Amino acid sequence: MKRIAVYCGSSSGRTALYENESTKLGKALAERDIELIYGGGAVGMMGITANAALSAGGRVTGVMPKMLQEREIAHPMLTELIIVDSMHERKSKMADLADAFLILPGGAGTMEEFFEVFTWAQLGIHKKSIGILNVEDYYDPLLNMLDHMVREGFLHESYMAMLQIGTESGKLIDTMQQYDPPSLQRYINEPEEY
């Protein structure tokens, strides 16, 4: 695994715990010689993660649509900043560049990005690892909702094995590197369960 796309908030959250975990993640990626692929912003958890990776000698590639260059404040010190035309192109480019996906706390945009790559995994569009860094139980409500989907028959239980969940960034990355995607062959004709 050479590159991980990190999805996270363009704000820093309510407590310093989120900032601390963003810093730890950036350092952990650099220490493992894994390039950070992210949204290209200089602010919030995006900027904190990028700064930590850069400070530790890591490579960082940002992908940002023209319309957000000023709003999200494009990071000026990245290894590479790729400017694209739209949000769709941004997500597509990040997914193409990445060998895996890691979700930090964030808002609606982070959730959209998570559900897109999770759905693509269920459909067999990719077989890349998806990690969720559950900082201070932030994602407990989401994980409970996914379990509810399984119980109610809208999400196949085997798809939960596509998600690696952890509370410590270094250990989560190491777990993600060992990911062996589940076989989808028997579920391919069950579109209602993706």
C-alpha atoms as one frame of an Amber mdcrd trajectory, in Angstrom:
protein
   0.000   0.000   0.000   1.694   3.159  -1.235  -1.101   5.744  -1.073  -4.073
   6.243   1.246  -6.904   8.658   0.536  -8.012  10.297   3.763 -11.514  11.745
   4.016 -12.092  14.169   6.885 -13.548  17.486   7.932 -12.494  20.914   6.681
 -13.102  22.045  10.266 -11.280  20.877  13.391 -14.242  19.733  15.454 -15.311
  20.645  18.960 -12.312  19.353  20.923  -8.550  19.121  20.480  -8.837  15.313
  20.463  -9.730  15.411  16.768  -6.725  17.598  15.967  -4.458  15.286  17.957
  -5.615  12.227  16.038  -5.197  14.045  12.713  -1.600  14.821  13.680  -0.943
  11.220  14.720  -2.372   9.951  11.436  -0.234  12.260   9.312   2.909  11.161
  11.180   1.942   7.481  10.986   1.529   7.698   7.207   4.919   9.388   6.759
   6.637   6.872   9.056   5.306   4.032   6.895   6.288   5.804   3.663   2.641
   5.994   2.612   1.619   9.016   0.556  -1.366  10.989   1.800  -4.018  11.693
  -0.828  -6.589  14.187   0.428  -8.796  17.133  -0.501  -5.982  19.687  -0.667
  -7.183  22.103   2.018  -4.975  23.990   4.478  -7.650  24.267   7.166  -9.396
  21.949   9.610  -8.526  18.304   9.982  -7.471  18.220   6.339  -4.749  20.797
   6.918  -3.641  19.311  10.231  -3.201  15.836   8.728  -1.312  17.220   5.733
   0.949  19.384   7.908   1.816  16.455  10.163   2.679  14.227   7.207   4.793
  16.943   5.582   6.596  17.743   8.865   7.489  14.072   9.211   8.951  13.980
   5.695   5.971  12.387   3.972   4.546  12.946   0.513   1.166  14.691   0.305
  -1.006  15.100  -2.777  -4.078  17.299  -2.647  -6.977  17.188  -5.088  -9.198
  20.265  -5.146 -11.863  21.658  -7.481 -11.330  25.187  -8.772 -14.483  26.361
  -6.989 -13.022  25.448  -3.580  -9.511  26.848  -3.985 -10.361  29.936  -1.942
 -13.158  28.530   0.225 -11.162  25.587   1.613  -7.905  27.537   1.259  -5.638
  25.404  -0.924  -2.571  24.210   0.972   0.498  26.049  -0.396   3.196  23.542
   0.641   2.021  20.201  -0.745   4.173  17.781  -2.683   1.563  18.099  -5.423
  -1.748  19.940  -5.766  -4.059  18.730  -8.511  -6.776  21.186  -9.538  -9.890
  19.641 -11.093 -13.142  21.025 -12.496 -15.750  19.492 -10.184 -16.448  17.614
  -6.954 -17.186  14.491  -8.995 -13.777  14.733 -10.651 -12.138  15.285  -7.267
 -13.635  12.123  -5.796 -12.862  10.111  -8.899  -9.242  11.311  -8.996  -8.690
  10.612  -5.298 -10.143   7.115  -5.682  -7.960   6.404  -8.713  -4.797   7.574
  -6.942  -5.459   5.689  -3.703  -4.641   2.115  -2.750  -6.927   2.396   0.305
  -9.327   4.799   2.017  -9.272   6.049   5.602 -12.129   7.959   7.202 -11.521
  10.496   9.979 -14.323  12.416  11.704 -16.056  14.844   9.387 -19.418  16.105
   8.236 -21.787  15.442   5.352 -19.039  15.589   2.714 -16.980  13.004   4.567
 -20.034  10.772   4.860 -20.723  11.104   1.142 -17.155  10.088   0.332 -17.277
   7.157   2.750 -20.570   5.789   1.431 -19.416   6.123  -2.161 -16.249   4.045
  -1.690 -18.136   1.592   0.558 -20.831   1.130  -2.088 -18.203   0.727  -4.803
 -16.562  -2.025  -2.722 -19.896  -3.813  -2.376 -20.401  -3.653  -6.143 -16.900
  -4.959  -6.810 -15.746  -1.718  -8.463 -12.679  -1.810  -6.219 -11.138  -4.185
  -3.676  -9.332  -1.543  -1.642  -9.246  -1.420   2.122 -11.566   1.026   3.914
 -10.569   2.101   7.418 -12.615   4.088   9.912 -10.697   5.896  12.654 -13.285
   6.003  15.417 -11.904   8.921  17.441 -13.631   9.199  20.834 -16.489   6.977
  19.605 -17.371   9.571  16.943 -18.522   6.893  14.505 -20.477   4.749  16.977
 -23.824   6.119  15.676 -22.798   5.316  12.080 -21.655   1.810  13.008 -24.912
   1.262  14.900 -26.836   2.375  11.809 -24.897  -0.043   9.600 -25.653  -2.864
  12.052 -29.320  -1.829  11.908 -29.213  -2.044   8.089 -27.864  -5.593   8.401
 -30.557  -6.603  10.912 -33.301  -5.148   8.712 -32.036  -6.891   5.572 -30.797
  -3.866   3.620 -27.067  -4.560   3.940 -25.500  -7.991   3.645 -23.607  -8.941
   6.787 -20.516  -9.945   4.799 -20.077  -6.339   3.642 -19.223  -5.276   7.173
 -15.968  -7.235   6.769 -14.982  -4.630   4.154 -14.523  -2.091   6.942 -11.527
  -1.984   9.268 -12.354  -0.015  12.390  -9.807   1.261  14.890  -9.103   3.893
  17.488  -5.327   4.245  16.964  -4.070   5.419  13.578  -0.855   3.400  13.356
  -2.540   0.131  14.284  -5.417   0.846  11.907  -3.033   1.445   8.994  -1.226
  -1.814   9.796  -4.566  -3.661   9.854  -5.549  -2.089   6.542  -2.321  -3.318
   4.957  -3.368  -6.898   5.767  -6.829  -6.510   4.180  -8.132  -9.477   2.205
 -11.373  -8.490   0.440 -14.311 -10.872   0.868 -15.641 -12.716  -2.151 -18.685
 -11.024  -3.693 -19.610 -13.748  -6.199 -22.650 -15.095  -4.342 -24.086 -11.617
  -3.698 -23.664 -10.202  -7.176 -27.338 -10.858  -8.058 -28.708  -9.216  -4.915
 -28.742  -5.509  -5.839 -31.160  -4.656  -3.044 -28.436  -5.506  -0.536 -25.692
  -3.222  -1.730
